[in-house]
Coordinates of C-alpha atoms and ligand atoms in Angstrom, one line a residue:
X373 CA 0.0 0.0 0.0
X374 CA 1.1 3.5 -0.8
X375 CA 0.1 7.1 -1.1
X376 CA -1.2 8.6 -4.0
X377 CA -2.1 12.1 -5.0
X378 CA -5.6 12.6 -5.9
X379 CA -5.4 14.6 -8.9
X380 CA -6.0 12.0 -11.2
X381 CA -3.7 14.4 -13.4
X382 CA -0.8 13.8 -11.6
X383 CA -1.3 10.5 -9.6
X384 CA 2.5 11.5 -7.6
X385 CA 3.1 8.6 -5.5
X386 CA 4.8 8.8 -2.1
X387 CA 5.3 6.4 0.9
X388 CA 2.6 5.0 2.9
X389 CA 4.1 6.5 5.8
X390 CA 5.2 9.8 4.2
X391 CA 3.9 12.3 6.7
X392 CA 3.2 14.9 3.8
X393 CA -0.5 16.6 4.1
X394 CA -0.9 17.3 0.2
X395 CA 0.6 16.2 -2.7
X396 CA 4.5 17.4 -3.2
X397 CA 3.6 18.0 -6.9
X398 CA 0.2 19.6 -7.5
X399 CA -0.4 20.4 -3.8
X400 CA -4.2 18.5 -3.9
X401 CA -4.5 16.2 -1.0
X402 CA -3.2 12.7 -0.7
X403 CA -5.2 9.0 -0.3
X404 CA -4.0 5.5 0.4
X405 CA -4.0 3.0 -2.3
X406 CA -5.0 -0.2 -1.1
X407 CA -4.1 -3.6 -2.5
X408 CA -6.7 -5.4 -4.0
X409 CA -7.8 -7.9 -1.5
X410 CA -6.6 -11.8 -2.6
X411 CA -9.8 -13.3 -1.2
X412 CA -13.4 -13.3 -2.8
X413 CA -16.3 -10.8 -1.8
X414 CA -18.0 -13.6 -0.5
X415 CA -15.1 -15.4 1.4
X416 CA -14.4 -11.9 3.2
X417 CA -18.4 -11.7 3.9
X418 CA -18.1 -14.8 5.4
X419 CA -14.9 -13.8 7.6
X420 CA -16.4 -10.4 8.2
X421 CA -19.2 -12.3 9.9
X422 CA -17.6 -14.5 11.4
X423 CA -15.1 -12.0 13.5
X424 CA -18.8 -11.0 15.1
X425 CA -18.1 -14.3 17.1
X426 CA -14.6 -13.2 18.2
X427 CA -12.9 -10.9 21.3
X428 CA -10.1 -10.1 19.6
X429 CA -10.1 -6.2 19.9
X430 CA -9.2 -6.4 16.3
X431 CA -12.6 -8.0 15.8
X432 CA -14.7 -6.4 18.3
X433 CA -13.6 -2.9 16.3
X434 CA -16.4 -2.2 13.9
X435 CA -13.8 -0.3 11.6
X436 CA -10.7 -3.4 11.7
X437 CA -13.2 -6.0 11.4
X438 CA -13.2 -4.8 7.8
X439 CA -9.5 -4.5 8.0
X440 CA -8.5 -5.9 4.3
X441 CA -9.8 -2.6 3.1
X442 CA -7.4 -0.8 5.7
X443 CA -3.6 0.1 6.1
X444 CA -1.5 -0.9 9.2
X445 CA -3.8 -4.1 9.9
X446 CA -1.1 -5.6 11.6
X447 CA 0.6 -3.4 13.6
X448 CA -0.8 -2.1 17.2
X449 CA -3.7 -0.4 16.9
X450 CA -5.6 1.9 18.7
X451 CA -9.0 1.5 19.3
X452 CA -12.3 1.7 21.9
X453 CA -14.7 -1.0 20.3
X454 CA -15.4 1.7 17.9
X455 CA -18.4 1.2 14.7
X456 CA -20.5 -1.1 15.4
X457 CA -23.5 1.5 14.9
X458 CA -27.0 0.3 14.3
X459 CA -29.2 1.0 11.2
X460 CA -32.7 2.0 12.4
X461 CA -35.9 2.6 11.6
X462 CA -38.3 5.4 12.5
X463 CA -42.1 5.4 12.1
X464 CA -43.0 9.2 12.5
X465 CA -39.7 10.1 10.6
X466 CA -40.4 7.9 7.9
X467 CA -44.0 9.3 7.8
X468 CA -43.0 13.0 8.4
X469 CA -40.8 12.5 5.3
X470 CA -43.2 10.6 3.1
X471 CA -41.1 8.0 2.4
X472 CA -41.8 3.4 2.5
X473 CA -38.3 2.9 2.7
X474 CA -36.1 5.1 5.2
X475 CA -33.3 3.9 7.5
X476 CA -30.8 5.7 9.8
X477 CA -27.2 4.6 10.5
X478 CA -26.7 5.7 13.4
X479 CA -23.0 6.8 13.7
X480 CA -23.2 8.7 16.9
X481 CA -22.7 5.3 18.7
X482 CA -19.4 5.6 18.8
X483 CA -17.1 5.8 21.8
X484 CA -17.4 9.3 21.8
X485 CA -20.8 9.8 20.1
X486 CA -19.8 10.6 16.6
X487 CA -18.6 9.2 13.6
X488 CA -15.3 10.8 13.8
X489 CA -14.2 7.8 15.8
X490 CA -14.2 5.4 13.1
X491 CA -11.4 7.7 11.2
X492 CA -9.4 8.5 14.5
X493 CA -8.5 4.7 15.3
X494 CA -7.1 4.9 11.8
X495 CA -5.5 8.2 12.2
X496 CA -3.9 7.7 15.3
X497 CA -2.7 4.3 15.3
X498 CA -0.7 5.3 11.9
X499 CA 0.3 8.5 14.3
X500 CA 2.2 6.2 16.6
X501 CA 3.5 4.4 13.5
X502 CA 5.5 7.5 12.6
X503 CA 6.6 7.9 15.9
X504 CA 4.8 11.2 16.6
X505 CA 4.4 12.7 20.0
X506 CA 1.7 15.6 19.9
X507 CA -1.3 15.0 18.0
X508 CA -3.8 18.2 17.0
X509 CA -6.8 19.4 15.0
X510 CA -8.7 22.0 14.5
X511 CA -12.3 21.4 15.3
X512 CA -16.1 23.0 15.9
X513 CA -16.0 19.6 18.5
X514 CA -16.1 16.7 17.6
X515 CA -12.8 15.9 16.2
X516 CA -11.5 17.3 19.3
X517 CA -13.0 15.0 21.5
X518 CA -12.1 12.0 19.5
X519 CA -9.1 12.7 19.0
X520 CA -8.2 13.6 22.6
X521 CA -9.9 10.0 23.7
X522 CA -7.7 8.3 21.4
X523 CA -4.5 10.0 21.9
X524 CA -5.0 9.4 25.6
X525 CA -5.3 5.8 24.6
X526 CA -1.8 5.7 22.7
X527 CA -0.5 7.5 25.6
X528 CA 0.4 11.0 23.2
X529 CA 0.1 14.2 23.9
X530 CA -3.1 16.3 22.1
X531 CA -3.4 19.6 21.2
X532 CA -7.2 21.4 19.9
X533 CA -7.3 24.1 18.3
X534 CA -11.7 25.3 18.7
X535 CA -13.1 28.4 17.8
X536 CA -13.6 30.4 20.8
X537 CA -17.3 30.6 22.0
X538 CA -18.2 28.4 18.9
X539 CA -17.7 25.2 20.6
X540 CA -20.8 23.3 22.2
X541 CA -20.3 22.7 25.9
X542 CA -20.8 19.2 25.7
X543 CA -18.2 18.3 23.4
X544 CA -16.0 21.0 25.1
X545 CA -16.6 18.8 28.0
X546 CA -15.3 16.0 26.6
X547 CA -12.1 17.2 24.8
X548 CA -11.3 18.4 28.6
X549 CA -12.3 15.1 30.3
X550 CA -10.0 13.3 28.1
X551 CA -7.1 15.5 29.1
X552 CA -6.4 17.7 25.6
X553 CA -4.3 20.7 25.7
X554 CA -7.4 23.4 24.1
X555 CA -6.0 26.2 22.3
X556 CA -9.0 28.9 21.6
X557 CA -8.9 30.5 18.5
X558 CA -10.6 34.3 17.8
X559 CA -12.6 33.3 14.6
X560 CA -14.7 30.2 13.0
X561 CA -13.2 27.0 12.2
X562 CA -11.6 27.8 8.8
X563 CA -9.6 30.2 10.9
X564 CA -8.2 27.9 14.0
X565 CA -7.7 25.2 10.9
X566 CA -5.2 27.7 9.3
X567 CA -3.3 28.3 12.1
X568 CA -3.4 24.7 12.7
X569 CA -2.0 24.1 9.3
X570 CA 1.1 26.6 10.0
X571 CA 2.1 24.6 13.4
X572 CA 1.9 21.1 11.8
X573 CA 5.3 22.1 10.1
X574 CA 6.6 21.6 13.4
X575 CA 6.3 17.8 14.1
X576 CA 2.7 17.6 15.7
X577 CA 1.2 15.1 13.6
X578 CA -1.8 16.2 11.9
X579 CA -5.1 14.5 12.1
X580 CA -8.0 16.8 10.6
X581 CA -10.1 14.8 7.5
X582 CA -7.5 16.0 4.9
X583 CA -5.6 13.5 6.6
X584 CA -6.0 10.2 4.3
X585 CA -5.5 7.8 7.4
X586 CA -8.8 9.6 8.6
X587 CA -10.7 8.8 5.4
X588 CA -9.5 4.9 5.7
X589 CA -11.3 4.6 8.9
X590 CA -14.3 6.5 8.0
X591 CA -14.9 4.3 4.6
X592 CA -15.9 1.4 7.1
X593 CA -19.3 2.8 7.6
X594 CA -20.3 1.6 4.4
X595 CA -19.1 -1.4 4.7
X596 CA -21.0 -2.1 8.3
X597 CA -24.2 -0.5 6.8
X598 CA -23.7 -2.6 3.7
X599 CA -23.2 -5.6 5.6
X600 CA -26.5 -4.9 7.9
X601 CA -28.3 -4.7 4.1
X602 CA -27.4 -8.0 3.3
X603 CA -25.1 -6.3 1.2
X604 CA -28.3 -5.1 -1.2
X605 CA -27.1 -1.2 -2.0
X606 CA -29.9 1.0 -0.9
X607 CA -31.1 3.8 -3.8
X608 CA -29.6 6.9 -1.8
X609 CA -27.4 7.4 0.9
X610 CA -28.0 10.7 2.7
X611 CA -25.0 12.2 4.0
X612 CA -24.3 15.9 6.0
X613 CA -21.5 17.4 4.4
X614 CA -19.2 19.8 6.7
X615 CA -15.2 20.0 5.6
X616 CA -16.6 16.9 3.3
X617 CA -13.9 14.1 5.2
X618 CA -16.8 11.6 5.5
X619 CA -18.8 12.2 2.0
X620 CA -15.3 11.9 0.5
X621 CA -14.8 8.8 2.5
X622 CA -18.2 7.4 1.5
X623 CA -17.2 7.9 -2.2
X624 CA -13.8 5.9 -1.6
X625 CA -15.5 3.2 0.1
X626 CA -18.2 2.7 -2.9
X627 CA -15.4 2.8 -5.2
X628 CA -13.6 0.1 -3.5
X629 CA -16.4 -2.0 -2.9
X630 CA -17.6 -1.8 -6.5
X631 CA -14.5 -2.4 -7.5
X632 CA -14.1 -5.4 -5.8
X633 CA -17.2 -7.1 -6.8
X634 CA -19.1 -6.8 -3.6
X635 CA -22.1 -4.6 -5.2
X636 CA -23.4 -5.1 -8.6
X637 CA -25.0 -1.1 -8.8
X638 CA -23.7 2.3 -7.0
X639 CA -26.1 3.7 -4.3
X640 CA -26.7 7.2 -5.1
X641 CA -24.3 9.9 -2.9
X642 CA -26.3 12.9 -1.2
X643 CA -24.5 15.5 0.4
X644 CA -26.5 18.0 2.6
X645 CA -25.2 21.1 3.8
X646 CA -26.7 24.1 5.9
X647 CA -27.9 27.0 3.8
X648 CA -26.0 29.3 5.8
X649 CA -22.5 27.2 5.2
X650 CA -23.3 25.8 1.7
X651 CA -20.2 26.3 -0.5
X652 CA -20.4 22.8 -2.4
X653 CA -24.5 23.0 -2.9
X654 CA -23.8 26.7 -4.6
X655 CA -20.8 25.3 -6.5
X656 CA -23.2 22.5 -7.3
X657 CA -26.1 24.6 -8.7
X658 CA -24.2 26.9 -10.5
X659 CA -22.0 24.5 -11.9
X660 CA -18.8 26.3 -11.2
X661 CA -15.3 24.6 -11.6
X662 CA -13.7 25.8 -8.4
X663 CA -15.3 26.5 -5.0
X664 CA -16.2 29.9 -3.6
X665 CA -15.8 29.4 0.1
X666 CA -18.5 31.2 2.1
X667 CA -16.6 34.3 4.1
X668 CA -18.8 33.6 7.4
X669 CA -20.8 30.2 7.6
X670 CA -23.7 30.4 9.8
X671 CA -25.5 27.7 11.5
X672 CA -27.1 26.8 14.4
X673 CA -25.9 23.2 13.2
X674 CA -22.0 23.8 14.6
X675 CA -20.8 20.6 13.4
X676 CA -21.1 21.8 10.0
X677 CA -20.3 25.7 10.4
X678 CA -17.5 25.5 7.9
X679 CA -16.6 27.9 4.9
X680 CA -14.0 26.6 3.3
X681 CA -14.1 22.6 3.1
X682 CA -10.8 21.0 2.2
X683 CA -12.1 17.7 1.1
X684 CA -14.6 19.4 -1.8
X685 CA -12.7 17.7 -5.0
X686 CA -13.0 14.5 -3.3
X687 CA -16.5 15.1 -2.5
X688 CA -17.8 16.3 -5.8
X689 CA -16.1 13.3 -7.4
X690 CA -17.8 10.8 -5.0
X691 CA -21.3 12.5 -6.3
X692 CA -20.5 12.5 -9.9
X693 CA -19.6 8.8 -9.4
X694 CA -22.3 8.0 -7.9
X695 CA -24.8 9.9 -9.5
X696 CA -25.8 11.8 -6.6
X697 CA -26.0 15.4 -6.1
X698 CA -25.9 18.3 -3.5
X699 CA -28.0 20.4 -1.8
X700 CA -28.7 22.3 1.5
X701 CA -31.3 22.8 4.0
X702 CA -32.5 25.7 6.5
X703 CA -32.0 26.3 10.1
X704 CA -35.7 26.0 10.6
X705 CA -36.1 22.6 8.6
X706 CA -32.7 21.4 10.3
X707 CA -34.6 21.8 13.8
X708 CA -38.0 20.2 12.4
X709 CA -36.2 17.1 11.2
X710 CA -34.1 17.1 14.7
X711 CA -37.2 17.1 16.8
X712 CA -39.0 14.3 14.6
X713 CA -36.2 12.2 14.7
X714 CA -36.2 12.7 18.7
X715 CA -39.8 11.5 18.8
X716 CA -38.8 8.3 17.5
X717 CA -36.8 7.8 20.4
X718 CA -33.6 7.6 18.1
X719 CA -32.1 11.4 18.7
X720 CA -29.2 13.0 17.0
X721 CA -27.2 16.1 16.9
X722 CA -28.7 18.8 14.5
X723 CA -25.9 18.5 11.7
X724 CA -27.6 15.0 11.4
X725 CA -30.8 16.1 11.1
X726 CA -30.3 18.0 8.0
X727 CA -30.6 14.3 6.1
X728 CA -34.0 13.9 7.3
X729 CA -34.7 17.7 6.2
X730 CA -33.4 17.1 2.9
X731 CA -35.3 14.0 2.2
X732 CA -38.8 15.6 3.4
X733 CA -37.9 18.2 0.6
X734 CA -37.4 15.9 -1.6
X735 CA -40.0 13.6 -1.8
X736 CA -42.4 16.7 -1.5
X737 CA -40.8 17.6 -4.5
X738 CA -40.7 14.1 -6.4
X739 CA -37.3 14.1 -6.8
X740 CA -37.6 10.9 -4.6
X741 CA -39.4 8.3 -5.3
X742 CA -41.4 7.6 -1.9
X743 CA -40.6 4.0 -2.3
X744 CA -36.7 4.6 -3.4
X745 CA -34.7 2.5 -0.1
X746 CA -32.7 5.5 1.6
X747 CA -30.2 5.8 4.3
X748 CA -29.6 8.5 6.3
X749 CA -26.4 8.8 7.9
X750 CA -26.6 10.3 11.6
X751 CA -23.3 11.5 12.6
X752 CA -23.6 12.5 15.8
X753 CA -25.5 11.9 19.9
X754 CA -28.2 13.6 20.9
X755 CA -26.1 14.8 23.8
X756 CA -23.7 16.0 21.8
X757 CA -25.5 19.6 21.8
X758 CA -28.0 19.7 24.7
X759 CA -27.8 23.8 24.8
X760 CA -29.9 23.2 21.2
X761 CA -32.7 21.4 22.6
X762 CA -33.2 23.2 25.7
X763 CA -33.5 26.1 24.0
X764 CA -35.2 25.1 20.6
X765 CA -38.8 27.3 20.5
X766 CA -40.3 25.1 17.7
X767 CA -42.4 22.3 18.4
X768 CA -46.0 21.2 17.7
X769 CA -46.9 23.1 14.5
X770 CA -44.7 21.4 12.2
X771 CA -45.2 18.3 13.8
X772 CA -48.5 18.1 14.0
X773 CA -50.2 14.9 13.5
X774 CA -46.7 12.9 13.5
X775 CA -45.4 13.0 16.9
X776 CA -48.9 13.3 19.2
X777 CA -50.5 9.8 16.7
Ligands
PLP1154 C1 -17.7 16.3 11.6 C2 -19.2 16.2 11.6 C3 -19.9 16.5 10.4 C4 -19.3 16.9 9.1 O1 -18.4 15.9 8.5 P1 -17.4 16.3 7.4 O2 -16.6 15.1 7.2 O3 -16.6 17.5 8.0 O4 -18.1 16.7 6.2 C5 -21.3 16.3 10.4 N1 -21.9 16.0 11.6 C6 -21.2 15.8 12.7 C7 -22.0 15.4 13.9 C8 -19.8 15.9 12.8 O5 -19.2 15.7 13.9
ZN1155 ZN1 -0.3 15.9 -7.2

């Protein structure tokens, strides 16, 4: 396995364990090539299953249970029983949608609630590969508090960099708890990811999305949910799109897979942003060639505040490869979907609940059919932003009828 730059125009190879964040060529970001697994899709099914019987913390890791898909199988890894997420279904979502066929995966299981942990035991056991000894990201939370759990696992230093006042206690709370040094930045997330970028020169080892070890880890979710369909692709796959890590990841994973012979068609790739931080979904309607990053993203969905998202080549080509497409959703329809999907007793994060949002468009619309099988990916615990529900005004009127039946 290698590195490979992802400008299909220049394809630069470099080390797997080359610590460079973008290409030394073209300067577009870097991903790993994986070796074509030896075995069938149906021999690994069959293995893949059968590690569900196993204690091997190899095994019991929803994202190394997949680990022929993944670099440094065999080395010592990092990990807190991470994946393993459930794929769920909602009546009064489902019906406040208007769609037959409507599943959530339900990423904010993870260790630390979100989806980001499925990228970090990647990220940071190729960290202590390399022999680094501080760890950092920027982040509006999330990434933070993974990373800090799993650098405190691997026994290395971590370093935040948050934007100051942006961050949500909660996941504050947990970036603390897990003993991170927090830097706090004057300015948005684009901002404490610049001045980020200028101290990874330094020797902290760098671990936001652009970081391909991330994107390795993150892939498995497609797997897992693949694996819970009985490996039958669903129509759509519904996915919020922030600095576009995980879409991009999505995209790599489909690639692979299809690749490989496990799926015979491509679901379809839906990125959803927030209107108010929507740089791909404008690039996306206007049909532009390069993005126009949005000077200041607002959102009362924080986990997707972002102007300026690094991953948006990947992203796009993950949608045009799949045949998907991008769009974005209010703040109002964001906090509608959120509530529905808490009166289902499942519960998410409000950058999760722009997926259900989108889909409620859409199949009011027709641009879905209401019988099309979808999943929505949630990426993050209710808990993970409890200053949002307390204080959220909207209730009954847009749920009426779906949440007292
Ligand atoms: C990080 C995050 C996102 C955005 O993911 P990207 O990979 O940055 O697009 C969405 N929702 C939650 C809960 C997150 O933590
Ligand atoms: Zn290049």
């Amino acid at each position: 396995m290698h590195l490979r730059c992802s400008n299909t125009e220049c394809r630069a190879t470099l080390d797997l364990h080359d610590r460079a964040l973008s290409c030394p060529v073209c300067t577009e970001l870097l991903e790993v090539v994986i070796d074509p697994p030896t075995s069938t899709p149906a021999e690994l099914r069959r293995t893949w299953l059968q590690r569900r019987c196993s204690y091997d913390p190899r095994d019991l890791s929803g994202v190394w249970r997949f680990r022929e898909f993944l670099p440094n199988a065999h080395s010592e890894i990092v990990t807190l029983g991470e994946g393993n997420c459930p794929l769920l279904e909602g009546r009064k979502t489902a019906r406040w949608a208007g769609l037959r066929n409507l599943r959530f995966k339900h990423l904010g299981w993870n260790p630390t609630a979100c989806f980001k942990d499925l990228g970090m035991t990647v990220g940071v056991t190729e960290a202590l590969l390399v022999g680094a000894k501080v760890i950092g990201c920027a982040s509006t939370g999330n990434t933070s508090g993974s990373l800090a759990a799993y650098a405190a696992r691997a026994g290395l230093y971590a370093r935040v960099y948050l934007p100051a006042g942006q961050v949500s206690t909660n996941k504050l709370a947990q970036a603390v708890d897990f003993g991170a040094e927090i830097v706090h930045v004057a300015g948005n997330f684009d901002v404490a990811l610049e001045r980020l970028l200028n101290e990874a020169r330094n020797g902290l080892y760098f671990l936001n999305s652009i970081n391909p070890f991330r994107l390795e880890g993150q892939k498995t979710a497609m797997f897992e949910m693949l694996e819970q369909l009985g490996w039958q692709a669903p129509d759509y796959i519904v996915v919020p799109g922030g600095n576009l890590g995980n879409s991009s990841a999505f995209g790599k994973a489909l690639e692979e897979l299809h690749a490989a012979g496990f799926l015979n068609r491509l679901p379809r790739l839906v990125i959803v942003q927030a209107e108010g931080a929507n740089p791909l979904a404008k690039l996306w309607r206007s049909g532009a060639v390069t993005l126009t990053p949005t000077e200041a993203p607002e959102t009362a969905a924080t986990a997707i505040r972002i102007g300026n998202p690094r991953s948006w080549k990947k992203a796009l080509r993950a949608v045009r490869q799949t045949n998907g497409f991008v769009m974005d959703v209010s703040d109002q329809a964001i906090a509608e979907a959120k509530t529905v999907i808490g009166r289902d007793g499942i519960g998410c994060e409000p950058a999760s609940a722009t997926t259900l949002a989108a889909l409620r468009q859409l199949a009011e619309q027709g641009q879905i059919d209401r019988d099309a099988a979808v999943v929505a990916i949630l990426t993050g615990h209710a808990l993970k932003d409890t200053d949002f529900i307390l204080n959220s005004r909207l209730r009954e009127p847009a749920l009426e009828g779906v949440c007292c039946a």
